Amino acid sequence: TVDSGRHSLKTMGTGTAITIYSEKIPVDKNRPYRCSAMCQQSGAEDITVTVYWWDVNRAASSVSYKTVVHNANLSSTGAWIPITGVVTPPSDAVFASVRLTAVNGSGVTSYFNNGELTEETRSFNAKLATTNFTGYSSGAAIIFNSELHDYGDDYDTSNGEYTVPESGVYAFSSIISLVGA
């Protein structure tokens, strides 16, 4: 059983936790990464996907040694379920490894496929925390102060500024609707 490709990892329901680690993958501490995998199981079970960070000496990062991408019970649907999340390496990270832990219930069979850690495009999506413009004066800046995501940690919700991390072409857009009373 595979989502795509030729192989998947099959775990048998023995009632114990099964943990799989990737090799250490080189990362750029200045880039966000997407960690993802596909999962299918015959019964509900707890799945945890964690990215571990390593410094130049391949020792655990002293800033932050792990980031949990997913830690929840996946229901049994018989379909392939995507597990995905964006992570940002700590300042001393040079390598990352991905750990997948499945707590298989007795008789539960799981399949894992297409696990990867890939560079994510920097982006952010922010909104105004309130829809009430009362108190804004003509010409006042409207600061989008609530992030939906910020892949790269470049947007500042306190002042509405985006810090450009490198030279390039950037596109920004916003939608503001005004409704008269």
XYZ file of C-alpha atoms in Angstrom:
181
model
C 0.000 0.000 0.000
C 1.530 3.310 -1.138
C 0.288 6.859 -1.655
C 2.789 7.327 -4.480
C 6.066 5.796 -5.522
C 7.030 2.171 -5.034
C 7.434 1.777 -1.271
C 5.900 2.757 2.043
C 6.786 1.993 5.642
C 4.402 -0.462 7.285
C 4.065 -0.710 11.063
C 2.203 -3.567 12.703
C -0.094 -3.054 15.665
C 1.764 -4.561 18.574
C 0.495 -2.119 21.203
C 3.913 -0.437 21.520
C 5.359 2.844 20.261
C 7.302 2.660 17.014
C 9.874 5.393 16.322
C 11.696 6.080 13.069
C 14.489 8.672 12.654
C 15.809 10.176 9.436
C 19.463 10.867 8.785
C 20.769 14.340 9.656
C 19.826 16.674 6.792
C 21.809 19.887 6.098
C 19.690 23.027 6.657
C 20.122 26.782 6.300
C 19.241 28.468 9.607
C 17.902 31.463 7.662
C 15.229 29.511 5.752
C 11.876 28.019 6.755
C 11.216 24.334 5.967
C 8.087 22.263 5.381
C 8.045 18.868 7.082
C 5.465 16.513 5.588
C 4.436 12.885 5.280
C 1.408 10.842 4.252
C -0.207 8.366 6.659
C -2.851 5.672 6.368
C -3.996 3.377 9.180
C -6.542 0.686 9.896
C -7.525 2.207 13.265
C -7.123 5.409 15.259
C -3.680 5.980 16.750
C -1.434 8.741 18.078
C 1.082 10.091 15.557
C 3.900 12.495 16.443
C 6.190 14.108 13.873
C 9.090 16.092 15.339
C 12.036 17.905 13.742
C 15.237 17.769 15.803
C 17.881 20.469 15.332
C 21.645 19.851 15.420
C 24.602 22.252 15.509
C 27.831 22.148 13.475
C 29.241 19.443 15.789
C 26.104 17.313 15.259
C 25.143 17.922 18.890
C 21.657 19.023 19.901
C 21.002 22.710 19.275
C 21.543 24.775 22.414
C 18.874 27.286 21.321
C 15.990 24.911 20.636
C 16.573 21.230 20.077
C 13.182 20.217 18.654
C 10.010 21.470 16.978
C 6.821 19.388 17.076
C 5.056 19.408 13.699
C 2.152 17.119 14.596
C 1.061 15.445 17.838
C -2.474 14.110 17.696
C -4.656 11.087 17.188
C -5.373 10.341 13.541
C -8.677 8.659 12.926
C -9.090 5.620 10.732
C -10.500 6.740 7.413
C -8.844 4.221 5.122
C -7.573 7.202 3.121
C -4.115 8.724 2.996
C -3.944 11.642 5.449
C -1.365 14.424 4.989
C 0.680 15.506 7.993
C 2.440 18.808 7.342
C 3.830 21.875 9.064
C 6.347 24.663 8.553
C 9.318 24.934 10.910
C 12.087 27.505 11.306
C 15.546 26.334 12.411
C 17.081 27.913 15.522
C 20.067 30.241 15.036
C 22.711 27.549 15.637
C 21.122 24.786 13.505
C 23.174 23.259 10.700
C 21.385 19.893 10.480
C 17.881 18.575 11.082
C 16.452 15.094 11.493
C 12.836 14.034 11.402
C 11.366 11.640 13.964
C 8.081 9.862 13.417
C 6.460 8.096 16.359
C 3.336 5.965 16.044
C 1.649 4.488 19.083
C 0.018 1.508 17.436
C -2.934 0.018 19.190
C -3.208 -3.729 19.144
C -4.159 -4.887 15.660
C -3.722 -1.422 14.063
C -1.625 -1.370 10.887
C -0.168 1.925 9.631
C 1.533 2.979 6.424
C 3.804 6.018 6.022
C 4.881 7.425 2.674
C 6.515 10.496 1.125
C 8.202 11.861 4.237
C 10.303 14.907 3.455
C 11.832 18.103 4.759
C 11.941 20.725 1.999
C 12.692 24.428 1.868
C 9.513 26.525 2.159
C 8.968 29.827 0.357
C 9.033 32.785 2.741
C 5.559 34.253 3.121
C 3.212 35.796 5.629
C -0.524 36.313 5.948
C -1.764 38.846 8.478
C -5.103 40.412 9.293
C -6.529 43.117 11.484
C -7.471 41.620 14.845
C -10.716 43.611 14.894
C -13.144 44.604 12.166
C -14.077 47.835 13.914
C -12.270 50.914 12.576
C -13.654 53.183 15.291
C -10.844 55.374 16.568
C -8.866 55.456 13.318
C -8.333 58.956 11.996
C -7.876 60.035 8.417
C -4.407 59.129 7.195
C -3.702 56.770 10.119
C -1.791 53.588 9.326
C -3.783 50.366 9.494
C -1.528 47.727 11.018
C -2.413 44.105 10.358
C -1.652 42.871 13.869
C -2.688 39.217 13.828
C -0.698 36.625 11.873
C -2.301 33.655 10.201
C 1.209 32.471 9.284
C 4.721 33.910 8.971
C 7.089 31.462 7.293
C 10.482 32.974 8.043
C 9.444 35.205 10.967
C 9.905 38.378 8.875
C 6.645 40.249 9.617
C 6.266 42.364 12.772
C 2.660 42.592 14.018
C 3.479 45.469 16.389
C 4.315 47.928 13.617
C 3.133 46.224 10.383
C 6.628 46.068 8.897
C 8.071 43.247 6.810
C 11.851 42.900 7.076
C 13.209 41.896 3.690
C 15.623 38.996 4.369
C 17.410 39.092 1.009
C 17.359 40.929 -2.304
C 14.695 39.839 -4.750
C 11.235 40.589 -6.074
C 8.435 40.755 -3.502
C 4.674 41.033 -3.995
C 2.265 42.386 -1.387
C -1.494 42.693 -1.539
C -4.281 43.639 0.830
C -8.040 43.842 0.828
C -9.895 46.451 2.837
C -13.653 46.711 2.582
C -15.530 49.758 3.807
C -19.230 49.510 4.459
C -21.269 52.652 5.113
C -23.881 52.728 7.801
